Amino acid sequence: MSLPARRSAWQGYARASVAASTCRLDNPPMFRLCTAANLPEAYLLLHRLAQSGIEARVLNEHAQGGLGEIPFTHAYPEIWIMEPADEERARRIVLEFEQTPSTPDTARCAACGEMNPQAFEICWRCGNILR
Ligand SMILES: [Zn+2]
């Protein structure tokens, strides 16, 4: 299997977390998959993982200010998977995810103004029903 020469931040983060996995704690058996550039991306990826039956969480979600504001460095949302055995499948999804155009279709929440992926039915930030 040959990877494209292009190396994105996603892959970089994925690589970086491999080392961390070797000393993971067994309880809880959570595993950091990667770091997302922003919250909508994190939640979109979470959605993709869920569609493939992979249980995941977004951590660090409150570390970032609102979109459009100057982001805090080193405070990117992190994707953690609950089952380390899902890692290989999850990484493939991350790879596919980063190869698709970023922010394909988004819908703005009428309640809080946050952008949500088109696939979402409720706003990830405030829980408002989007359609
Ligand atoms: Zn909202």
PDB file of C-alpha atoms and ligand atoms in Angstrom:
ATOM      1  CA  MET A   1       0.000   0.000   0.000  1.00  0.00           C
ATOM      2  CA  SER A   2       1.502   3.332  -1.020  1.00  0.00           C
ATOM      3  CA  LEU A   3       0.322   6.539   0.519  1.00  0.00           C
ATOM      4  CA  PRO A   4       0.155   9.748  -1.482  1.00  0.00           C
ATOM      5  CA  ALA A   5       3.187  11.960  -1.035  1.00  0.00           C
ATOM      6  CA  ARG A   6       1.080  14.732   0.387  1.00  0.00           C
ATOM      7  CA  ARG A   7       1.360  14.664   4.128  1.00  0.00           C
ATOM      8  CA  SER A   8      -1.319  16.559   5.953  1.00  0.00           C
ATOM      9  CA  ALA A   9      -1.657  17.575   9.541  1.00  0.00           C
ATOM     10  CA  TRP A  10      -4.179  14.801  10.034  1.00  0.00           C
ATOM     11  CA  GLN A  11      -1.683  12.137   9.098  1.00  0.00           C
ATOM     12  CA  GLY A  12       0.985  13.826  11.153  1.00  0.00           C
ATOM     13  CA  TYR A  13      -1.175  13.767  14.223  1.00  0.00           C
ATOM     14  CA  ALA A  14      -2.197  10.192  13.541  1.00  0.00           C
ATOM     15  CA  ARG A  15       1.447   9.210  13.392  1.00  0.00           C
ATOM     16  CA  ALA A  16       2.282  11.136  16.536  1.00  0.00           C
ATOM     17  CA  SER A  17      -0.372   9.332  18.546  1.00  0.00           C
ATOM     18  CA  VAL A  18       0.971   5.891  17.627  1.00  0.00           C
ATOM     19  CA  ALA A  19       3.741   6.263  20.171  1.00  0.00           C
ATOM     20  CA  ALA A  20       1.258   7.291  22.822  1.00  0.00           C
ATOM     21  CA  SER A  21      -0.769   4.142  22.214  1.00  0.00           C
ATOM     22  CA  THR A  22       2.008   1.878  23.374  1.00  0.00           C
ATOM     23  CA  CYS A  23       1.759   3.176  26.919  1.00  0.00           C
ATOM     24  CA  ARG A  24      -1.988   3.573  27.092  1.00  0.00           C
ATOM     25  CA  LEU A  25      -3.835   2.766  30.273  1.00  0.00           C
ATOM     26  CA  ASP A  26      -6.152  -0.202  30.231  1.00  0.00           C
ATOM     27  CA  ASN A  27      -8.768   1.540  32.264  1.00  0.00           C
ATOM     28  CA  PRO A  28     -10.427   3.321  30.607  1.00  0.00           C
ATOM     29  CA  PRO A  29      -9.322   1.777  27.310  1.00  0.00           C
ATOM     30  CA  MET A  30      -9.648   5.014  25.407  1.00  0.00           C
ATOM     31  CA  PHE A  31      -7.244   5.759  22.625  1.00  0.00           C
ATOM     32  CA  ARG A  32      -6.420   9.084  21.015  1.00  0.00           C
ATOM     33  CA  LEU A  33      -6.945   8.755  17.299  1.00  0.00           C
ATOM     34  CA  CYS A  34      -6.079  12.210  16.031  1.00  0.00           C
ATOM     35  CA  THR A  35      -6.505  15.919  16.476  1.00  0.00           C
ATOM     36  CA  ALA A  36      -8.947  17.938  14.402  1.00  0.00           C
ATOM     37  CA  ALA A  37      -8.385  21.416  13.042  1.00  0.00           C
ATOM     38  CA  ASN A  38     -11.649  22.661  14.483  1.00  0.00           C
ATOM     39  CA  LEU A  39     -14.819  21.482  16.160  1.00  0.00           C
ATOM     40  CA  PRO A  40     -17.046  21.051  13.076  1.00  0.00           C
ATOM     41  CA  GLU A  41     -14.350  18.821  11.579  1.00  0.00           C
ATOM     42  CA  ALA A  42     -14.069  16.903  14.812  1.00  0.00           C
ATOM     43  CA  TYR A  43     -17.805  16.302  14.959  1.00  0.00           C
ATOM     44  CA  LEU A  44     -18.050  15.453  11.285  1.00  0.00           C
ATOM     45  CA  LEU A  45     -15.352  12.851  11.775  1.00  0.00           C
ATOM     46  CA  LEU A  46     -17.098  11.563  14.876  1.00  0.00           C
ATOM     47  CA  HIS A  47     -20.227  11.183  12.763  1.00  0.00           C
ATOM     48  CA  ARG A  48     -18.315   9.211  10.100  1.00  0.00           C
ATOM     49  CA  LEU A  49     -16.823   6.947  12.749  1.00  0.00           C
ATOM     50  CA  ALA A  50     -20.236   6.369  14.284  1.00  0.00           C
ATOM     51  CA  GLN A  51     -21.628   5.419  10.870  1.00  0.00           C
ATOM     52  CA  SER A  52     -18.951   2.741  10.716  1.00  0.00           C
ATOM     53  CA  GLY A  53     -19.855   1.496  14.166  1.00  0.00           C
ATOM     54  CA  ILE A  54     -16.831   2.975  15.894  1.00  0.00           C
ATOM     55  CA  GLU A  55     -17.546   4.599  19.213  1.00  0.00           C
ATOM     56  CA  ALA A  56     -15.582   7.794  19.665  1.00  0.00           C
ATOM     57  CA  ARG A  57     -15.485  10.947  21.759  1.00  0.00           C
ATOM     58  CA  VAL A  58     -14.340  14.490  21.162  1.00  0.00           C
ATOM     59  CA  LEU A  59     -12.130  15.794  23.951  1.00  0.00           C
ATOM     60  CA  ASN A  60     -10.820  19.312  24.373  1.00  0.00           C
ATOM     61  CA  GLU A  61     -14.020  20.592  22.802  1.00  0.00           C
ATOM     62  CA  HIS A  62     -14.259  23.541  25.161  1.00  0.00           C
ATOM     63  CA  ALA A  63     -10.652  24.558  24.750  1.00  0.00           C
ATOM     64  CA  GLN A  64     -11.322  26.532  21.599  1.00  0.00           C
ATOM     65  CA  GLY A  65     -13.082  29.840  21.254  1.00  0.00           C
ATOM     66  CA  GLY A  66     -15.879  30.418  18.754  1.00  0.00           C
ATOM     67  CA  LEU A  67     -15.153  29.984  15.089  1.00  0.00           C
ATOM     68  CA  GLY A  68     -13.855  33.121  13.462  1.00  0.00           C
ATOM     69  CA  GLU A  69     -12.168  34.220  16.641  1.00  0.00           C
ATOM     70  CA  ILE A  70      -8.433  33.914  16.989  1.00  0.00           C
ATOM     71  CA  PRO A  71      -7.917  30.278  17.968  1.00  0.00           C
ATOM     72  CA  PHE A  72      -5.828  29.347  20.962  1.00  0.00           C
ATOM     73  CA  THR A  73      -2.809  27.387  19.868  1.00  0.00           C
ATOM     74  CA  HIS A  74      -2.395  23.858  21.203  1.00  0.00           C
ATOM     75  CA  ALA A  75      -6.087  23.652  22.009  1.00  0.00           C
ATOM     76  CA  TYR A  76      -7.403  21.635  19.112  1.00  0.00           C
ATOM     77  CA  PRO A  77     -10.236  19.175  19.659  1.00  0.00           C
ATOM     78  CA  GLU A  78      -9.072  15.577  19.943  1.00  0.00           C
ATOM     79  CA  ILE A  79     -10.805  12.463  18.685  1.00  0.00           C
ATOM     80  CA  TRP A  80     -10.561   9.509  21.028  1.00  0.00           C
ATOM     81  CA  ILE A  81     -11.847   6.063  20.205  1.00  0.00           C
ATOM     82  CA  MET A  82     -13.255   3.838  22.899  1.00  0.00           C
ATOM     83  CA  GLU A  83     -11.988   0.559  21.489  1.00  0.00           C
ATOM     84  CA  PRO A  84      -8.293   0.406  20.514  1.00  0.00           C
ATOM     85  CA  ALA A  85      -9.094  -2.595  18.294  1.00  0.00           C
ATOM     86  CA  ASP A  86     -10.968  -0.200  16.002  1.00  0.00           C
ATOM     87  CA  GLU A  87      -7.809   1.790  15.413  1.00  0.00           C
ATOM     88  CA  GLU A  88      -6.908   0.537  11.947  1.00  0.00           C
ATOM     89  CA  ARG A  89     -10.429   0.986  10.630  1.00  0.00           C
ATOM     90  CA  ALA A  90     -10.684   4.378  12.291  1.00  0.00           C
ATOM     91  CA  ARG A  91      -7.432   5.552  10.726  1.00  0.00           C
ATOM     92  CA  ARG A  92      -8.694   4.586   7.298  1.00  0.00           C
ATOM     93  CA  ILE A  93     -11.766   6.732   7.911  1.00  0.00           C
ATOM     94  CA  VAL A  94      -9.562   9.636   8.996  1.00  0.00           C
ATOM     95  CA  LEU A  95      -7.549   9.194   5.806  1.00  0.00           C
ATOM     96  CA  GLU A  96     -10.682   9.202   3.663  1.00  0.00           C
ATOM     97  CA  PHE A  97     -11.987  12.139   5.624  1.00  0.00           C
ATOM     98  CA  GLU A  98      -8.952  14.295   4.958  1.00  0.00           C
ATOM     99  CA  GLN A  99      -9.031  13.513   1.258  1.00  0.00           C
ATOM    100  CA  THR A 100     -12.546  14.819   0.851  1.00  0.00           C
ATOM    101  CA  PRO A 101     -12.942  18.581   0.457  1.00  0.00           C
ATOM    102  CA  SER A 102     -13.129  20.247   3.824  1.00  0.00           C
ATOM    103  CA  THR A 103     -16.448  21.563   5.070  1.00  0.00           C
ATOM    104  CA  PRO A 104     -18.578  20.175   2.226  1.00  0.00           C
ATOM    105  CA  ASP A 105     -22.032  21.389   3.113  1.00  0.00           C
ATOM    106  CA  THR A 106     -22.821  23.141   6.294  1.00  0.00           C
ATOM    107  CA  ALA A 107     -25.986  24.460   7.834  1.00  0.00           C
ATOM    108  CA  ARG A 108     -26.016  27.413  10.183  1.00  0.00           C
ATOM    109  CA  CYS A 109     -27.841  26.911  13.460  1.00  0.00           C
ATOM    110  CA  ALA A 110     -30.673  29.415  13.776  1.00  0.00           C
ATOM    111  CA  ALA A 111     -30.344  29.476  17.550  1.00  0.00           C
ATOM    112  CA  CYS A 112     -26.631  30.005  18.171  1.00  0.00           C
ATOM    113  CA  GLY A 113     -25.219  30.698  14.685  1.00  0.00           C
ATOM    114  CA  GLU A 114     -22.777  27.787  14.777  1.00  0.00           C
ATOM    115  CA  MET A 115     -21.991  25.949  11.539  1.00  0.00           C
ATOM    116  CA  ASN A 116     -23.010  22.297  11.476  1.00  0.00           C
ATOM    117  CA  PRO A 117     -22.301  19.572   8.928  1.00  0.00           C
ATOM    118  CA  GLN A 118     -25.284  19.053   6.636  1.00  0.00           C
ATOM    119  CA  ALA A 119     -25.737  15.506   7.924  1.00  0.00           C
ATOM    120  CA  PHE A 120     -26.472  16.699  11.440  1.00  0.00           C
ATOM    121  CA  GLU A 121     -30.017  16.895  12.679  1.00  0.00           C
ATOM    122  CA  ILE A 122     -29.278  18.801  15.843  1.00  0.00           C
ATOM    123  CA  CYS A 123     -26.718  21.508  16.511  1.00  0.00           C
ATOM    124  CA  TRP A 124     -23.574  20.091  18.088  1.00  0.00           C
ATOM    125  CA  ARG A 125     -23.196  23.191  20.192  1.00  0.00           C
ATOM    126  CA  CYS A 126     -26.643  24.002  21.563  1.00  0.00           C
ATOM    127  CA  GLY A 127     -28.788  21.018  20.618  1.00  0.00           C
ATOM    128  CA  ASN A 128     -31.217  23.067  18.517  1.00  0.00           C
ATOM    129  CA  ILE A 129     -33.007  21.069  15.819  1.00  0.00           C
ATOM    130  CA  LEU A 130     -31.543  22.130  12.468  1.00  0.00           C
ATOM    131  CA  ARG A 131     -34.405  21.221  10.164  1.00  0.00           C
TER     132      ARG A 131
HETATM  133 ZN    ZN B   1     -26.875  25.882  17.889  1.00  0.00          ZN
END
